[in-house]
Amino acid sequence: MTQIDLSPKSCANCPIRPRAICSRCTADELLELDKIKYYKTYPAGASVVLMGDPMTFVASVVSGVATLSRSMIDGRMQMVGLLLPSDFIGRPGRDTASYDVTAVSELTLCHFHKKPFEKVTHATPHVQERLVEIALDELDAARDWMLLLGRKTAREKIASFLLICVRRLGRKEGEILQLELPLTRDAMSDYLGLTIETVSRQMAALKRDGVLVLEGTRKVTIPDLNRLLDEAGDDSDGATLA
Amino acid sequence: MTQIDLSPKSCANCPIRPRAICSRCTADELLELDKIKYYKTYPAGASVVLMGDPMTFVASVVSGVATLSRSMIDGRMQMVGLLLPSDFIGRPGRDTASYDVTAVSELTLCHFHKKPFEKVTHATPHVQERLVEIALDELDAARDWMLLLGRKTAREKIASFLLICVRRLGRKEGEILQLELPLTRDAMSDYLGLTIETVSRQMAALKRDGVLVLEGTRKVTIPDLNRLLDEAGDDSDGATLA
DNA sequence: TTGAGAACTTGATCAGGATCAAGGTTTGCC
DNA sequence: GGCAAACCTTGATCCTGATCAAGTTCTCAA
């Protein structure tokens, strides 16, 4: 809830992902966006919005992890998206949420009131273009996930998830990759369309087979990325690691 | 491949879905789009584009049915979208296809060369806005499908699919709903993340239980929409039937 | 009208993952 | 340091949907 650094530079975390667009924003535009933004922090487990709620803001993740999920009346649920720092939350042009957004760890968002935000973006075609691009990126990710949910085995699902985490969160320590899983086993099962028991068993199996090394329950080391790529079944070119 | 009706009105099937935008397009804009469009017909089973192909056009479906799909090297595949008349194909701002597009029945598309199309849309903010909207609609649909693929039973999947077909293709004949299924059992299985045998068995079960009446293999009658809604598990407000 | 191929159905069996049920570890708070 | 709650693992069993294997029904062209 603290207001920090209102200079144009701070737009590094504006809802339009940093590099791609801020390079094309004029100083005036950045200032305009800065005027209408505010930061807000949610504790782990907090609900950011519920499906059907009016959406009065758009936002980008500054730090922490959030999830998007849909659920059925009987309680079954499916995570439909994972939000990591720099990711965008919101639906320009829409006014109700169509999924639940939940903070998984402590979460800080950079909010923008929707109305003024839309007034700004309205006037700037390159921001509109960027919004199309963001939506198409998410669409691609969603469709990849459909392949995973519909056709992959439990082991492949776990491997694919690890691959995503490696791409976004992995650090190279010498020759090997390390990362901290952003989700509990329970949240992983919601994301992968599995049960927590299956997640646990498959993690154990991958460990047994030397695909990964576990330290505690969240710290993972990947000794051989190609091995993991194989296990994931397909998943395009994971070779392009950040 | 036949050129038809170049008057502004013919934009009824321009890649921007009819009602929502054409009402806001000026006659000049429509004419501009008309100049760069051409029609093309594909036989049933034909491939429109393959994943990875350069995408030199955008298009909208004039008649017929097409599918979007992704597949794994070992042949497993998952349909990630169903394209019916008025649906949009293409990725403004992207230049390679990220799924296969296949004609399921004889298919006629209204194509626009991408470069000139982008030149036109570039200059018109309301078209850009409409593109964001289209992308968000597809994203919502994709995420609904993720819930289906990850958490629904075979029977619920079939019921959900029928519901979608009813919404887009159903005709009310007196008090009951009729429709012609746009897909073979085989394509349905690809869409629902099932096998063809399971699709066949669950269709038989729904028929046995009086949820639907089959005439031949593609003609379906739904005697009670609420019954179908229940079977689909959740699926928001299917009450809003066209 | 007939025949071939595609599309669909039905049955028997199998297996991957769900479910049920303990028990073990971490984490954080007093 | 001790305790409770959350988180995770492991085992036994079950069940849904996959797989394998015939058949049957459409469709359409000769």
Coordinates of C-alpha atoms (C1' of nucleotides) in Angstrom, one line a residue:
Chain A
M1 CA 0.0 0.0 0.0
T2 CA 3.1 2.2 -0.1
Q3 CA 3.6 4.7 -2.8
I4 CA 7.1 4.5 -4.2
D5 CA 9.2 6.3 -6.9
L6 CA 6.8 8.2 -9.0
S7 CA 9.4 9.2 -11.6
P8 CA 8.8 8.0 -15.2
K9 CA 11.4 5.3 -14.8
S10 CA 9.3 3.5 -12.3
C11 CA 7.0 2.5 -15.1
A12 CA 9.4 -0.5 -15.3
N13 CA 6.5 -2.3 -13.7
C14 CA 3.7 -0.7 -15.5
P15 CA 1.0 -3.2 -16.7
I16 CA 2.5 -3.2 -20.1
R17 CA 5.4 -5.4 -19.8
P18 CA 8.6 -3.5 -19.3
R19 CA 11.0 -3.7 -22.2
A20 CA 8.7 -4.2 -25.1
I21 CA 6.7 -1.1 -24.7
C22 CA 8.2 1.3 -22.3
S23 CA 10.9 1.8 -24.9
R24 CA 8.2 3.3 -27.1
C25 CA 6.3 5.3 -24.5
T26 CA 7.1 9.0 -24.4
A27 CA 8.1 10.6 -21.1
D28 CA 4.7 12.3 -21.1
E29 CA 2.8 9.0 -21.4
L30 CA 4.8 7.4 -18.7
L31 CA 4.1 10.4 -16.4
E32 CA 0.4 10.1 -17.2
L33 CA 0.4 6.4 -16.2
D34 CA 2.5 7.2 -13.1
K35 CA -0.1 9.7 -11.9
I36 CA -2.8 7.0 -11.7
K37 CA -0.9 4.1 -10.2
Y38 CA -0.7 2.9 -6.7
Y39 CA 0.8 -0.1 -5.0
K40 CA -1.0 -2.7 -2.8
T41 CA 0.3 -5.7 -0.9
Y42 CA -1.7 -8.8 -0.2
P43 CA -0.8 -11.5 2.4
A44 CA -0.3 -15.1 1.2
G45 CA -3.6 -16.8 0.6
A46 CA -5.6 -13.6 0.2
S47 CA -8.1 -13.3 -2.6
V48 CA -7.4 -10.4 -5.0
V49 CA -10.7 -10.7 -6.9
L50 CA -13.4 -13.3 -7.2
M51 CA -15.0 -14.4 -10.4
G52 CA -17.9 -12.1 -11.3
D53 CA -16.6 -9.2 -9.2
P54 CA -16.5 -5.9 -10.9
M55 CA -13.0 -5.2 -12.1
T56 CA -12.2 -1.6 -11.4
F57 CA -8.5 -1.8 -12.0
V58 CA -5.7 -3.4 -14.1
A59 CA -2.4 -4.2 -12.5
S60 CA 1.0 -5.8 -12.9
V61 CA 2.8 -8.1 -10.5
V62 CA 5.7 -6.4 -8.8
S63 CA 6.7 -9.2 -6.5
G64 CA 5.3 -12.5 -5.3
V65 CA 3.1 -15.1 -7.0
A66 CA -0.6 -15.2 -7.8
T67 CA -2.8 -17.7 -9.5
L68 CA -5.9 -17.5 -11.8
S69 CA -8.5 -20.2 -11.3
R70 CA -11.9 -21.3 -12.2
S71 CA -14.0 -23.6 -10.2
M72 CA -17.2 -25.7 -10.4
I73 CA -20.1 -25.5 -8.0
D74 CA -19.1 -28.8 -6.5
G75 CA -15.7 -27.5 -5.6
R76 CA -13.5 -29.0 -8.3
M77 CA -11.2 -26.3 -9.5
Q78 CA -8.6 -25.8 -12.2
M79 CA -5.9 -23.2 -12.2
V80 CA -5.9 -21.4 -15.6
G81 CA -2.9 -19.2 -15.1
L82 CA 0.2 -18.5 -13.0
L83 CA 1.2 -14.8 -12.4
L84 CA 4.8 -14.0 -11.8
P85 CA 6.5 -10.7 -11.5
S86 CA 6.0 -8.4 -14.5
D87 CA 2.8 -10.3 -15.5
F88 CA -0.3 -8.4 -16.3
I89 CA -3.7 -8.7 -14.6
G90 CA -6.8 -7.3 -16.1
R91 CA -9.2 -7.2 -19.0
P92 CA -9.1 -3.9 -20.9
G93 CA -12.6 -3.3 -22.1
R94 CA -14.2 -5.8 -19.8
D95 CA -15.8 -4.9 -16.4
T96 CA -16.2 -8.2 -14.5
A97 CA -13.5 -10.7 -13.5
S98 CA -14.0 -14.1 -15.2
Y99 CA -11.7 -16.0 -12.8
D100 CA -10.6 -15.9 -9.2
V101 CA -7.2 -14.2 -8.6
T102 CA -5.5 -15.4 -5.5
A103 CA -2.2 -14.5 -3.8
V104 CA -0.1 -17.6 -3.3
S105 CA 2.8 -15.9 -1.5
E106 CA 2.9 -12.4 -0.2
L107 CA 2.0 -10.4 -3.3
T108 CA 2.6 -6.8 -4.3
L109 CA 0.7 -5.3 -7.2
C110 CA 1.0 -2.1 -9.1
H111 CA -2.6 -1.0 -9.7
F112 CA -4.1 1.4 -12.1
H113 CA -7.7 2.6 -11.9
K114 CA -9.3 1.3 -15.0
K115 CA -11.1 4.3 -16.3
P116 CA -8.2 6.6 -16.4
F117 CA -5.9 3.8 -17.6
E118 CA -8.2 3.2 -20.5
K119 CA -8.3 6.9 -21.2
V120 CA -4.5 6.9 -21.5
T121 CA -4.2 3.7 -23.6
H122 CA -7.1 4.8 -25.8
A123 CA -5.0 7.6 -27.1
T124 CA -1.9 5.6 -27.7
P125 CA -2.0 3.0 -30.5
H126 CA 1.3 1.4 -29.6
V127 CA -0.1 0.6 -26.1
Q128 CA -3.2 -1.0 -27.8
E129 CA -1.0 -3.0 -29.9
R130 CA 1.0 -4.2 -26.9
L131 CA -2.3 -5.2 -25.3
V132 CA -3.1 -7.4 -28.3
E133 CA 0.3 -8.9 -28.0
I134 CA -0.1 -9.7 -24.3
A135 CA -3.5 -11.3 -24.9
L136 CA -2.1 -13.4 -27.8
D137 CA 0.8 -14.5 -25.6
E138 CA -1.6 -15.6 -22.9
L139 CA -3.7 -17.4 -25.5
D140 CA -0.7 -19.3 -26.7
A141 CA 0.2 -20.3 -23.2
A142 CA -3.4 -21.3 -22.5
R143 CA -3.5 -23.5 -25.6
D144 CA -0.2 -25.1 -24.7
W145 CA -1.7 -25.9 -21.4
M146 CA -4.8 -27.4 -23.1
L147 CA -2.4 -29.9 -24.8
L148 CA -0.9 -30.7 -21.4
L149 CA -4.2 -31.1 -19.7
G150 CA -5.8 -33.2 -22.4
R151 CA -3.0 -35.4 -23.5
K152 CA 0.0 -35.6 -21.3
T153 CA 0.7 -38.2 -18.6
A154 CA 1.2 -37.2 -15.0
R155 CA 5.0 -37.5 -15.3
E156 CA 5.0 -35.4 -18.4
K157 CA 2.8 -32.8 -16.7
I158 CA 5.2 -32.5 -13.8
A159 CA 8.2 -32.2 -16.2
S160 CA 6.4 -29.6 -18.3
F161 CA 5.7 -27.6 -15.1
L162 CA 9.3 -27.7 -14.0
L163 CA 10.3 -26.6 -17.4
I164 CA 8.1 -23.5 -17.2
C165 CA 9.5 -22.7 -13.7
V166 CA 13.1 -23.1 -15.0
R167 CA 12.4 -20.7 -17.9
R168 CA 11.0 -18.0 -15.7
L169 CA 12.7 -18.6 -12.3
G170 CA 15.8 -20.7 -13.0
R171 CA 19.3 -19.6 -12.1
K172 CA 22.4 -21.1 -13.6
E173 CA 25.0 -22.0 -11.0
G174 CA 28.0 -23.1 -12.9
E175 CA 26.8 -25.9 -15.1
I176 CA 23.6 -26.8 -13.3
L177 CA 20.2 -25.2 -12.9
Q178 CA 18.6 -24.3 -9.6
L179 CA 15.2 -23.0 -8.8
E180 CA 12.7 -22.5 -6.0
L181 CA 9.3 -23.8 -6.8
P182 CA 6.7 -21.1 -6.6
L183 CA 3.8 -23.4 -5.6
T184 CA 2.9 -25.9 -3.0
R185 CA 2.3 -29.5 -4.1
D186 CA -1.4 -28.8 -3.6
A187 CA -1.3 -25.7 -5.9
M188 CA 0.7 -27.8 -8.4
S189 CA -2.0 -30.4 -8.5
D190 CA -4.6 -27.7 -9.2
Y191 CA -2.5 -26.3 -12.0
L192 CA -1.8 -29.7 -13.6
G193 CA -5.2 -31.3 -13.3
L194 CA -3.9 -34.0 -10.9
T195 CA -4.3 -34.9 -7.2
I196 CA -1.7 -33.9 -4.7
E197 CA -0.8 -37.6 -4.1
T198 CA 0.0 -38.1 -7.8
V199 CA 2.1 -34.9 -7.8
S200 CA 4.0 -36.2 -4.8
R201 CA 4.6 -39.6 -6.3
Q202 CA 5.7 -38.3 -9.7
M203 CA 8.1 -35.9 -8.1
A204 CA 9.5 -38.8 -6.1
A205 CA 9.8 -40.8 -9.3
L206 CA 11.6 -38.1 -11.2
K207 CA 14.0 -37.7 -8.3
R208 CA 14.6 -41.4 -8.1
D209 CA 15.4 -41.4 -11.9
G210 CA 17.9 -38.6 -11.5
V211 CA 15.9 -36.0 -13.5
L212 CA 16.0 -33.7 -10.6
V213 CA 17.5 -33.3 -7.2
L214 CA 15.4 -32.1 -4.3
E215 CA 16.7 -30.1 -1.3
G216 CA 13.9 -29.8 1.2
T217 CA 10.6 -29.7 -0.7
R218 CA 10.8 -26.5 -2.8
K219 CA 14.5 -26.2 -3.8
V220 CA 15.1 -28.1 -7.1
T221 CA 18.3 -28.7 -9.0
I222 CA 18.1 -29.8 -12.6
P223 CA 21.4 -31.6 -13.5
D224 CA 20.5 -32.0 -17.2
L225 CA 18.1 -29.7 -19.0
N226 CA 17.8 -32.0 -22.0
R227 CA 16.8 -34.8 -19.9
L228 CA 14.0 -32.7 -18.5
L229 CA 13.0 -31.6 -22.0
D230 CA 12.6 -35.2 -23.1
E231 CA 10.5 -36.0 -20.0
A232 CA 8.2 -33.1 -20.8
G233 CA 7.2 -34.9 -24.0
D234 CA 7.3 -32.0 -26.5
D235 CA 6.9 -28.4 -25.4
S236 CA 8.5 -26.7 -28.3
D237 CA 12.0 -25.3 -27.9
G238 CA 12.8 -25.2 -24.3
A239 CA 16.4 -24.8 -25.3
T240 CA 15.8 -21.0 -25.3
L241 CA 16.5 -20.6 -21.6
A242 CA 16.6 -17.1 -20.2
Chain B
M1 CA -11.4 -18.6 -54.8
T2 CA -14.3 -16.6 -56.3
Q3 CA -14.4 -12.9 -55.8
I4 CA -17.9 -11.8 -54.7
D5 CA -19.7 -8.6 -53.8
L6 CA -17.1 -5.9 -53.3
S7 CA -19.5 -3.3 -52.0
P8 CA -18.9 -2.1 -48.4
K9 CA -21.8 -4.2 -47.1
S10 CA -19.9 -7.3 -47.9
C11 CA -17.7 -6.5 -44.9
A12 CA -20.4 -8.5 -43.0
N13 CA -17.8 -11.2 -43.0
C14 CA -14.7 -9.2 -42.5
P15 CA -12.2 -10.6 -40.0
I16 CA -13.6 -8.2 -37.4
R17 CA -16.8 -9.9 -36.3
P18 CA -19.8 -8.3 -38.0
R19 CA -22.1 -6.5 -35.6
A20 CA -19.6 -5.3 -33.0
I21 CA -17.4 -3.4 -35.3
C22 CA -18.8 -2.8 -38.7
S23 CA -21.2 -0.5 -37.1
R24 CA -18.3 1.8 -36.2
C25 CA -16.4 1.4 -39.4
T26 CA -16.7 4.3 -41.8
A27 CA -17.6 3.5 -45.4
D28 CA -14.1 4.5 -46.3
E29 CA -12.6 2.0 -43.9
L30 CA -14.8 -0.8 -45.2
L31 CA -13.9 0.0 -48.7
E32 CA -10.2 -0.1 -47.8
L33 CA -10.7 -3.6 -46.3
D34 CA -12.7 -4.7 -49.3
K35 CA -9.9 -3.8 -51.7
I36 CA -7.5 -6.3 -50.0
K37 CA -9.8 -9.2 -49.5
Y38 CA -10.2 -12.4 -51.4
Y39 CA -12.2 -15.6 -50.9
K40 CA -10.7 -19.1 -50.9
T41 CA -12.4 -22.5 -50.6
Y42 CA -10.8 -25.6 -49.0
P43 CA -12.0 -29.2 -49.4
A44 CA -12.9 -31.2 -46.3
G45 CA -9.7 -32.5 -44.7
A46 CA -7.5 -29.9 -46.2
S47 CA -4.8 -28.2 -44.2
V48 CA -5.1 -24.4 -44.1
V49 CA -1.8 -23.7 -42.3
L50 CA 0.6 -25.9 -40.4
M51 CA 2.2 -24.9 -37.1
G52 CA 5.4 -22.9 -37.8
D53 CA 4.3 -21.8 -41.3
P54 CA 4.7 -18.1 -42.0
M55 CA 1.3 -16.5 -41.7
T56 CA 0.8 -14.1 -44.5
F57 CA -2.9 -13.5 -44.0
V58 CA -5.7 -13.1 -41.5
A59 CA -9.1 -14.4 -42.4
S60 CA -12.6 -15.0 -41.2
V61 CA -14.8 -18.1 -41.7
V62 CA -17.5 -17.5 -44.2
S63 CA -18.9 -21.0 -44.3
G64 CA -17.9 -24.5 -43.1
V65 CA -16.0 -25.6 -40.0
A66 CA -12.3 -25.6 -39.2
T67 CA -10.2 -26.7 -36.2
L68 CA -7.1 -25.4 -34.5
S69 CA -4.9 -28.1 -33.1
R70 CA -1.5 -28.7 -31.5
S71 CA 0.3 -32.0 -31.6
M72 CA 3.2 -33.8 -30.0
I73 CA 6.0 -35.5 -31.9
D74 CA 4.6 -39.0 -31.0
G75 CA 1.3 -38.1 -32.7
R76 CA -0.9 -37.4 -29.7
M77 CA -2.9 -34.3 -30.5
Q78 CA -5.3 -31.9 -28.9
M79 CA -7.7 -29.6 -30.6
V80 CA -7.4 -26.1 -29.1
G81 CA -10.1 -24.3 -30.9
L82 CA -13.2 -24.8 -33.1
L83 CA -13.8 -22.2 -35.9
L84 CA -17.3 -21.6 -37.1
P85 CA -18.7 -19.0 -39.5
S86 CA -17.8 -15.5 -38.5
D87 CA -14.8 -16.6 -36.4
F88 CA -11.5 -14.9 -36.9
I89 CA -8.2 -16.7 -37.9
G90 CA -4.9 -14.9 -37.5
R91 CA -2.5 -13.3 -35.2
P92 CA -2.1 -9.6 -35.8
G93 CA 1.5 -8.7 -35.1
R94 CA 2.7 -12.3 -35.3
D95 CA 4.2 -13.9 -38.4
T96 CA 4.2 -17.6 -37.8
A97 CA 1.3 -19.9 -37.1
S98 CA 1.4 -21.6 -33.7
Y99 CA -1.1 -24.3 -34.4
D100 CA -2.4 -26.3 -37.3
V101 CA -5.6 -25.1 -38.9
T102 CA -7.6 -27.8 -40.7
A103 CA -10.8 -27.7 -42.7
V104 CA -13.2 -30.2 -41.2
S105 CA -15.9 -29.8 -43.8
E106 CA -15.7 -27.8 -47.0
L107 CA -14.5 -24.4 -45.8
T108 CA -14.7 -20.9 -47.3
L109 CA -12.5 -18.2 -45.9
C110 CA -12.4 -14.5 -46.5
H111 CA -8.7 -13.7 -46.6
F112 CA -6.9 -10.4 -46.1
H113 CA -3.2 -10.1 -46.9
K114 CA -1.6 -9.3 -43.6
K115 CA 0.6 -6.4 -44.4
P116 CA -2.1 -4.2 -46.0
F117 CA -4.6 -5.4 -43.3
E118 CA -2.2 -4.2 -40.6
K119 CA -1.7 -0.9 -42.3
V120 CA -5.5 -0.3 -42.2
T121 CA -6.0 -1.5 -38.6
H122 CA -3.0 0.4 -37.5
A123 CA -4.7 3.7 -38.3
T124 CA -8.0 2.8 -36.7
P125 CA -8.1 2.5 -32.9
H126 CA -11.5 1.0 -32.7
V127 CA -10.3 -1.9 -34.9
Q128 CA -7.4 -2.4 -32.5
E129 CA -9.8 -2.3 -29.6
R130 CA -11.9 -4.9 -31.3
L131 CA -8.9 -7.1 -31.8
V132 CA -8.1 -7.0 -28.1
E133 CA -11.7 -8.0 -27.4
I134 CA -11.5 -10.9 -29.8
A135 CA -8.3 -12.1 -28.2
L136 CA -9.8 -11.9 -24.8
D137 CA -12.9 -13.8 -25.9
E138 CA -10.7 -16.5 -27.2
L139 CA -8.7 -16.5 -24.0
D140 CA -11.9 -16.9 -21.9
A141 CA -13.0 -19.8 -24.1
A142 CA -9.5 -21.4 -23.8
R143 CA -9.6 -21.2 -20.1
D144 CA -13.1 -22.6 -19.8
W145 CA -11.8 -25.5 -21.9
M146 CA -8.9 -25.9 -19.5
L147 CA -11.4 -26.5 -16.7
L148 CA -13.1 -29.0 -18.9
L149 CA -9.9 -30.9 -19.9
G150 CA -8.5 -30.9 -16.4
R151 CA -11.4 -31.6 -14.2
K152 CA -14.5 -32.8 -16.0
T153 CA -15.6 -36.4 -16.4
A154 CA -16.2 -37.9 -19.9
R155 CA -19.9 -37.5 -19.6
E156 CA -19.6 -33.9 -18.5
K157 CA -17.2 -33.2 -21.4
I158 CA -19.7 -34.5 -23.9
A159 CA -22.5 -32.5 -22.4
S160 CA -20.4 -29.3 -22.4
F161 CA -19.5 -29.8 -26.0
L162 CA -23.2 -30.3 -26.9
L163 CA -24.0 -27.1 -25.0
I164 CA -21.4 -25.2 -27.0
C165 CA -22.9 -26.5 -30.3
V166 CA -26.4 -25.7 -29.2
R167 CA -25.4 -22.1 -28.4
R168 CA -23.8 -21.5 -31.8
L169 CA -25.7 -23.9 -34.1
G170 CA -28.9 -24.8 -32.3
R171 CA -32.3 -24.0 -33.9
K172 CA -35.5 -23.9 -31.9
E173 CA -38.2 -26.0 -33.5
G174 CA -41.3 -25.3 -31.4
E175 CA -40.3 -26.2 -27.9
I176 CA -37.3 -28.4 -28.6
L177 CA -33.8 -27.7 -29.8
Q178 CA -32.2 -29.3 -32.8
L179 CA -28.7 -29.2 -34.2
E180 CA -26.3 -30.8 -36.6
L181 CA -23.0 -31.8 -34.9
P182 CA -20.2 -30.0 -36.8
L183 CA -17.6 -32.7 -35.9
T184 CA -17.2 -36.5 -36.4
R185 CA -16.8 -38.6 -33.3
D186 CA -13.1 -38.7 -34.0
A187 CA -12.8 -35.0 -34.0
M188 CA -14.9 -34.7 -30.9
S189 CA -12.5 -37.0 -29.1
D190 CA -9.6 -34.8 -30.2
Y191 CA -11.4 -31.7 -28.9
L192 CA -12.4 -33.3 -25.6
G193 CA -9.2 -35.0 -24.7
L194 CA -10.9 -38.5 -24.9
T195 CA -10.8 -41.5 -27.2
I196 CA -13.3 -42.1 -29.9
E197 CA -14.7 -45.2 -28.1
T198 CA -15.4 -43.1 -25.0
V199 CA -17.1 -40.5 -27.0
S200 CA -19.3 -43.1 -28.6
R201 CA -20.2 -44.8 -25.3
Q202 CA -21.0 -41.5 -23.5
M203 CA -23.2 -40.4 -26.4
A204 CA -25.0 -43.7 -26.2
A205 CA -25.4 -43.2 -22.4
L206 CA -26.8 -39.7 -22.7
K207 CA -29.2 -41.0 -25.3
R208 CA -30.2 -43.9 -23.1
D209 CA -30.8 -41.5 -20.3
G210 CA -33.0 -39.3 -22.4
V211 CA -30.7 -36.2 -22.3
L212 CA -30.6 -36.2 -26.1
V213 CA -32.3 -37.9 -29.1
L214 CA -30.1 -39.0 -32.0
E215 CA -31.3 -39.2 -35.6
G216 CA -28.6 -40.8 -37.6
T217 CA -25.3 -39.9 -36.2
R218 CA -25.0 -36.2 -36.5
K219 CA -28.6 -34.9 -36.0
V220 CA -29.2 -34.2 -32.3
T221 CA -32.4 -33.1 -30.5
I222 CA -32.3 -31.7 -27.0
P223 CA -35.6 -32.2 -25.3
D224 CA -34.7 -30.3 -22.2
L225 CA -31.9 -27.7 -22.1
N226 CA -31.8 -27.5 -18.3
R227 CA -31.2 -31.2 -18.2
L228 CA -28.2 -30.8 -20.5
L229 CA -26.9 -27.8 -18.4
D230 CA -26.9 -30.0 -15.3
E231 CA -25.0 -32.7 -17.1
A232 CA -22.4 -30.2 -18.2
G233 CA -21.5 -29.7 -14.6
D234 CA -21.2 -26.0 -14.5
D235 CA -20.4 -24.0 -17.6
S236 CA -21.7 -20.6 -16.4
D237 CA -25.0 -19.4 -17.7
G238 CA -26.0 -21.5 -20.7
A239 CA -29.5 -20.0 -20.2
T240 CA -28.4 -17.3 -22.6
L241 CA -29.2 -19.2 -25.7
A242 CA -29.0 -17.4 -29.0
Chain C
dT1 C1' -27.6 -51.5 -56.8
dT2 C1' -23.6 -52.8 -55.1
dG3 C1' -19.3 -52.6 -53.0
dA4 C1' -15.5 -50.3 -50.6
dG5 C1' -14.0 -47.3 -47.3
dA6 C1' -15.0 -44.3 -43.7
dA7 C1' -17.4 -43.6 -39.6
dC8 C1' -19.5 -45.4 -35.7
dT9 C1' -20.7 -48.9 -32.0
dT10 C1' -20.0 -52.4 -28.6
dG11 C1' -17.6 -55.7 -25.8
dA12 C1' -13.6 -57.5 -22.9
dT13 C1' -9.6 -56.3 -20.6
dC14 C1' -6.1 -53.2 -18.8
dA15 C1' -3.7 -49.4 -16.4
dG16 C1' -3.0 -44.7 -14.9
dG17 C1' -4.4 -41.9 -11.7
dA18 C1' -8.0 -41.1 -8.0
dT19 C1' -9.4 -42.1 -3.6
dC20 C1' -9.0 -43.6 1.1
dA21 C1' -6.0 -43.9 5.0
dA22 C1' -2.0 -43.3 7.8
dG23 C1' 2.2 -41.5 9.0
dG24 C1' 6.2 -38.2 8.6
dT25 C1' 8.3 -33.3 8.0
dT26 C1' 8.4 -28.4 8.1
dT27 C1' 7.1 -24.1 9.8
dG28 C1' 5.9 -20.8 12.8
dC29 C1' 4.2 -19.3 17.1
dC30 C1' 4.0 -19.3 22.2
Chain D
dG1 C1' 12.1 -25.9 23.0
dG2 C1' 7.6 -27.6 22.4
dC3 C1' 3.4 -27.8 20.1
dA4 C1' 0.0 -27.3 16.5
dA5 C1' -1.1 -26.7 11.9
dA6 C1' 0.1 -26.9 7.4
dC7 C1' 2.4 -29.5 4.2
dC8 C1' 4.2 -33.6 2.2
dT9 C1' 4.9 -38.7 1.5
dT10 C1' 3.7 -43.5 1.0
dG11 C1' 0.8 -47.6 0.8
dA12 C1' -3.5 -50.3 -0.6
dT13 C1' -7.4 -50.4 -3.3
dC14 C1' -10.7 -48.8 -6.7
dC15 C1' -12.6 -47.0 -10.9
dT16 C1' -12.8 -44.2 -15.1
dG17 C1' -11.4 -44.1 -19.4
dA18 C1' -7.7 -46.3 -22.5
dT19 C1' -6.6 -50.1 -25.3
dC20 C1' -7.5 -54.0 -28.1
dA21 C1' -10.6 -56.3 -31.1
dA22 C1' -14.6 -57.3 -33.7
dG23 C1' -18.6 -56.0 -35.8
dT24 C1' -22.2 -52.7 -37.8
dT25 C1' -24.0 -48.7 -40.3
dC26 C1' -23.3 -44.9 -43.4
dT27 C1' -21.9 -42.7 -47.7
dC28 C1' -20.9 -42.3 -52.1
dA29 C1' -19.1 -43.5 -56.4
dA30 C1' -19.1 -46.8 -60.2

